[in-house]
Coordinates of C-alpha atoms in Angstrom, one line a residue:
M611 CA 139.3 100.9 52.6
A612 CA 142.2 101.0 49.9
E613 CA 143.8 98.2 48.3
M614 CA 147.4 97.6 48.3
N615 CA 147.9 97.3 44.3
N616 CA 146.7 101.2 44.9
K617 CA 149.7 102.3 46.6
N618 CA 152.4 104.2 45.2
Y619 CA 156.2 103.2 45.9
T620 CA 159.2 105.8 45.3
E621 CA 162.5 105.3 46.2
V622 CA 163.1 108.3 48.6
L623 CA 167.1 109.2 49.9
I624 CA 166.6 110.9 53.5
G625 CA 169.7 111.6 55.8
G626 CA 172.2 110.0 53.5
K627 CA 170.2 106.9 53.2
I628 CA 167.3 105.2 50.4
Y629 CA 164.3 104.3 51.6
T630 CA 161.1 103.0 49.8
L631 CA 158.4 104.8 50.6
G632 CA 154.5 104.0 50.1
G633 CA 151.6 105.3 50.5
L634 CA 148.4 106.0 48.4
E635 CA 150.2 109.9 47.4
E636 CA 152.1 110.6 43.9
E637 CA 154.9 109.9 44.0
N638 CA 156.2 113.6 43.9
Y639 CA 154.6 114.2 47.2
L640 CA 156.7 110.9 48.5
Q641 CA 159.5 113.2 47.2
Q642 CA 158.2 116.4 48.6
V643 CA 158.3 114.7 52.3
A644 CA 161.4 113.0 52.1
S645 CA 162.6 116.4 51.0
Y646 CA 161.2 118.3 53.9
L647 CA 162.8 115.5 56.0
N648 CA 166.5 116.3 54.8
E649 CA 166.1 120.0 55.1
K650 CA 165.0 119.5 59.0
I651 CA 167.5 117.2 59.6
V652 CA 170.1 119.7 58.3
Q653 CA 168.5 122.5 60.5
V654 CA 168.8 120.5 63.7
R655 CA 172.1 119.3 63.0
T656 CA 173.2 123.0 63.2
I657 CA 172.1 123.0 66.6
D658 CA 175.2 123.6 69.2
G659 CA 176.0 120.4 70.6
F660 CA 173.1 118.5 68.6
T661 CA 176.1 116.0 67.2
R662 CA 177.5 114.9 70.9
L663 CA 173.4 114.1 72.3
P664 CA 172.7 110.3 72.0
D665 CA 170.6 109.2 69.0
D666 CA 167.0 109.2 71.3
Y667 CA 167.6 112.9 71.2
K668 CA 168.8 113.4 68.2
S669 CA 165.6 111.5 66.9
L670 CA 163.4 113.9 69.7
T671 CA 164.9 117.0 68.4
L672 CA 164.1 116.3 65.4
C673 CA 160.2 114.9 65.9
L674 CA 160.3 118.7 68.4
N675 CA 160.9 120.4 65.5
I676 CA 158.6 118.8 63.0
A677 CA 155.2 119.6 65.5
D678 CA 156.8 122.7 66.4
D679 CA 156.2 123.4 62.5
Y680 CA 152.8 121.2 62.3
F681 CA 151.6 123.4 65.1
K682 CA 152.8 126.5 63.7
E683 CA 151.0 125.8 60.6
R684 CA 147.8 124.2 61.7
E685 CA 147.4 128.3 63.9
H686 CA 148.2 129.9 60.8
S687 CA 145.4 127.8 58.8
H688 CA 143.0 129.2 62.1
V689 CA 143.6 132.3 61.3
L690 CA 143.4 132.3 57.9
A691 CA 140.2 130.6 57.9
S692 CA 138.5 133.0 60.6
Q693 CA 140.1 136.0 57.7
K694 CA 137.9 134.3 55.2
E695 CA 135.2 133.6 56.9
E696 CA 135.5 137.9 57.9
L697 CA 135.7 138.4 53.9
E698 CA 132.9 135.9 52.7
K699 CA 130.7 138.3 55.2
E700 CA 131.9 141.3 54.0
V701 CA 131.4 140.5 50.2
Y702 CA 127.7 139.4 51.5
R703 CA 127.2 143.0 52.9
L704 CA 128.9 144.2 50.3
K705 CA 126.4 142.7 47.5
A706 CA 123.4 143.5 49.6
E707 CA 124.4 146.8 49.7
L708 CA 125.3 146.2 45.8
V709 CA 121.1 145.3 45.5
N710 CA 119.3 147.9 47.3
A711 CA 121.9 150.6 45.5
K712 CA 120.6 149.3 42.3
V713 CA 117.1 148.8 43.7
R714 CA 116.9 152.2 44.6
A715 CA 118.8 153.7 41.5
R716 CA 115.5 151.9 39.2
S717 CA 113.0 153.5 41.8
Q718 CA 114.3 157.3 41.4
A719 CA 114.6 156.8 37.9
A720 CA 111.0 155.5 38.0
G721 CA 110.0 158.7 40.0
N722 CA 109.8 156.7 43.3
P723 CA 112.4 158.9 45.2
R724 CA 112.3 156.4 48.6
A725 CA 111.5 152.7 47.3
G726 CA 114.6 150.6 47.9
R727 CA 115.8 152.5 50.8
S728 CA 117.2 151.2 53.1
P729 CA 116.4 151.3 57.3
E730 CA 119.7 153.4 57.8
D731 CA 119.1 155.1 54.4
E732 CA 115.3 156.2 55.8
K733 CA 116.8 157.6 59.1
K734 CA 119.2 160.0 57.4
A735 CA 116.4 161.5 55.2

Protein backbone atom coordinates (compact mmCIF):
# COMPACT_ATOMS: atom_id res chain seq x y z
CA MET A 1 0.00 0.00 0.00
CA ALA A 2 1.33 3.43 -0.97
CA GLU A 3 2.17 5.97 1.68
CA MET A 4 0.05 9.09 1.84
CA ASN A 5 3.04 11.39 1.34
CA ASN A 6 3.66 9.87 -2.11
CA LYS A 7 0.42 11.36 -3.40
CA ASN A 8 0.47 14.28 -5.75
CA TYR A 9 -2.12 16.99 -5.27
CA THR A 10 -3.17 19.60 -7.78
CA GLU A 11 -5.98 22.05 -8.22
CA VAL A 12 -8.10 21.50 -11.31
CA LEU A 13 -11.06 23.25 -12.85
CA ILE A 14 -13.99 20.91 -13.59
CA GLY A 15 -17.34 22.22 -14.71
CA GLY A 16 -16.45 25.74 -13.63
CA LYS A 17 -15.46 24.75 -10.09
CA ILE A 18 -12.01 24.34 -8.58
CA TYR A 19 -11.27 20.96 -7.01
CA THR A 20 -8.15 19.52 -5.42
CA LEU A 21 -7.33 16.14 -6.92
CA GLY A 22 -4.90 13.78 -5.30
CA GLY A 23 -3.36 10.61 -6.60
CA LEU A 24 -0.20 8.69 -7.23
CA GLU A 25 -0.15 9.94 -10.81
CA GLU A 26 1.76 13.01 -11.93
CA GLU A 27 0.11 16.43 -11.86
CA ASN A 28 0.02 16.51 -15.67
CA TYR A 29 -2.04 13.32 -15.73
CA LEU A 30 -4.51 14.69 -13.19
CA GLN A 31 -4.88 17.81 -15.34
CA GLN A 32 -5.55 15.61 -18.39
CA VAL A 33 -8.29 13.77 -16.48
CA ALA A 34 -9.89 17.08 -15.53
CA SER A 35 -9.64 18.28 -19.14
CA TYR A 36 -11.33 15.10 -20.37
CA LEU A 37 -14.17 15.59 -17.86
CA ASN A 38 -14.60 19.19 -18.98
CA GLU A 39 -14.82 18.07 -22.61
CA LYS A 40 -17.48 15.48 -21.71
CA ILE A 41 -19.45 18.06 -19.70
CA VAL A 42 -19.45 20.43 -22.67
CA GLN A 43 -20.43 17.57 -24.97
CA VAL A 44 -23.42 16.40 -22.91
CA ARG A 45 -24.64 19.97 -22.39
CA THR A 46 -25.20 20.19 -26.15
CA ILE A 47 -27.73 17.32 -26.04
CA ASP A 48 -31.25 18.60 -26.70
CA GLY A 49 -33.18 18.95 -23.46
CA PHE A 50 -30.15 18.30 -21.24
CA THR A 51 -30.46 21.55 -19.34
CA ARG A 52 -34.07 20.72 -18.40
CA LEU A 53 -33.14 17.33 -16.90
CA PRO A 54 -33.03 16.84 -13.12
CA ASP A 55 -29.49 16.95 -11.69
CA ASP A 56 -29.37 13.19 -11.10
CA TYR A 57 -30.25 12.56 -14.78
CA LYS A 58 -27.57 15.04 -15.83
CA SER A 59 -25.01 13.13 -13.76
CA LEU A 60 -26.25 9.83 -15.14
CA THR A 61 -26.00 11.12 -18.72
CA LEU A 62 -22.41 12.20 -18.09
CA CYS A 63 -21.57 8.83 -16.50
CA LEU A 64 -23.14 6.93 -19.40
CA ASN A 65 -21.14 8.95 -21.92
CA ILE A 66 -17.90 8.30 -20.04
CA ALA A 67 -18.74 4.58 -19.75
CA ASP A 68 -19.48 4.50 -23.48
CA ASP A 69 -16.05 5.99 -24.22
CA TYR A 70 -14.44 3.46 -21.90
CA PHE A 71 -16.05 0.41 -23.49
CA LYS A 72 -15.33 1.64 -27.02
CA GLU A 73 -11.67 2.20 -26.13
CA ARG A 74 -11.47 -1.20 -24.41
CA GLU A 75 -12.83 -2.90 -27.53
CA HIS A 76 -10.39 -0.95 -29.69
CA SER A 77 -7.57 -2.06 -27.39
CA HIS A 78 -8.61 -5.71 -27.81
CA VAL A 79 -8.66 -5.31 -31.60
CA LEU A 80 -5.19 -3.77 -31.55
CA ALA A 81 -3.86 -6.53 -29.27
CA SER A 82 -5.24 -9.14 -31.66
CA GLN A 83 -3.67 -7.38 -34.65
CA LYS A 84 -0.36 -7.16 -32.79
CA GLU A 85 -0.46 -10.90 -32.09
CA GLU A 86 -1.15 -11.69 -35.75
CA LEU A 87 1.67 -9.40 -36.87
CA GLU A 88 4.07 -11.03 -34.40
CA LYS A 89 3.17 -14.45 -35.84
CA GLU A 90 3.78 -13.14 -39.34
CA VAL A 91 7.16 -11.70 -38.31
CA TYR A 92 8.12 -15.05 -36.77
CA ARG A 93 7.06 -16.87 -39.96
CA LEU A 94 9.02 -14.46 -42.14
CA LYS A 95 12.12 -14.76 -39.94
CA ALA A 96 11.94 -18.54 -40.23
CA GLU A 97 11.54 -18.23 -43.98
CA LEU A 98 14.57 -15.92 -44.11
CA VAL A 99 16.69 -18.36 -42.11
CA ASN A 100 15.66 -21.20 -44.43
CA ALA A 101 16.50 -19.09 -47.47
CA LYS A 102 19.94 -18.27 -46.05
CA VAL A 103 20.60 -21.97 -45.33
CA ARG A 104 19.53 -22.89 -48.87
CA ALA A 105 21.75 -20.18 -50.34
CA ARG A 106 24.77 -21.32 -48.36
CA SER A 107 24.14 -24.96 -49.25
CA GLN A 108 23.76 -24.19 -52.92
CA ALA A 109 26.94 -22.14 -52.81
CA ALA A 110 28.67 -25.17 -51.25
CA GLY A 111 27.38 -27.45 -54.00
CA ASN A 112 24.47 -29.18 -52.20
CA PRO A 113 21.35 -27.93 -54.03
CA ARG A 114 18.82 -29.87 -51.85
CA ALA A 115 20.13 -28.88 -48.40
CA GLY A 116 18.13 -26.36 -46.43
CA ARG A 117 14.92 -26.83 -48.40
CA SER A 118 11.67 -26.70 -46.56
CA PRO A 119 9.21 -29.60 -46.94
CA GLU A 120 7.09 -27.33 -49.17
CA ASP A 121 10.08 -26.69 -51.41
CA GLU A 122 10.82 -30.44 -51.61
CA LYS A 123 7.26 -31.11 -52.78
CA LYS A 124 7.64 -28.52 -55.52
CA ALA A 125 10.98 -29.92 -56.68
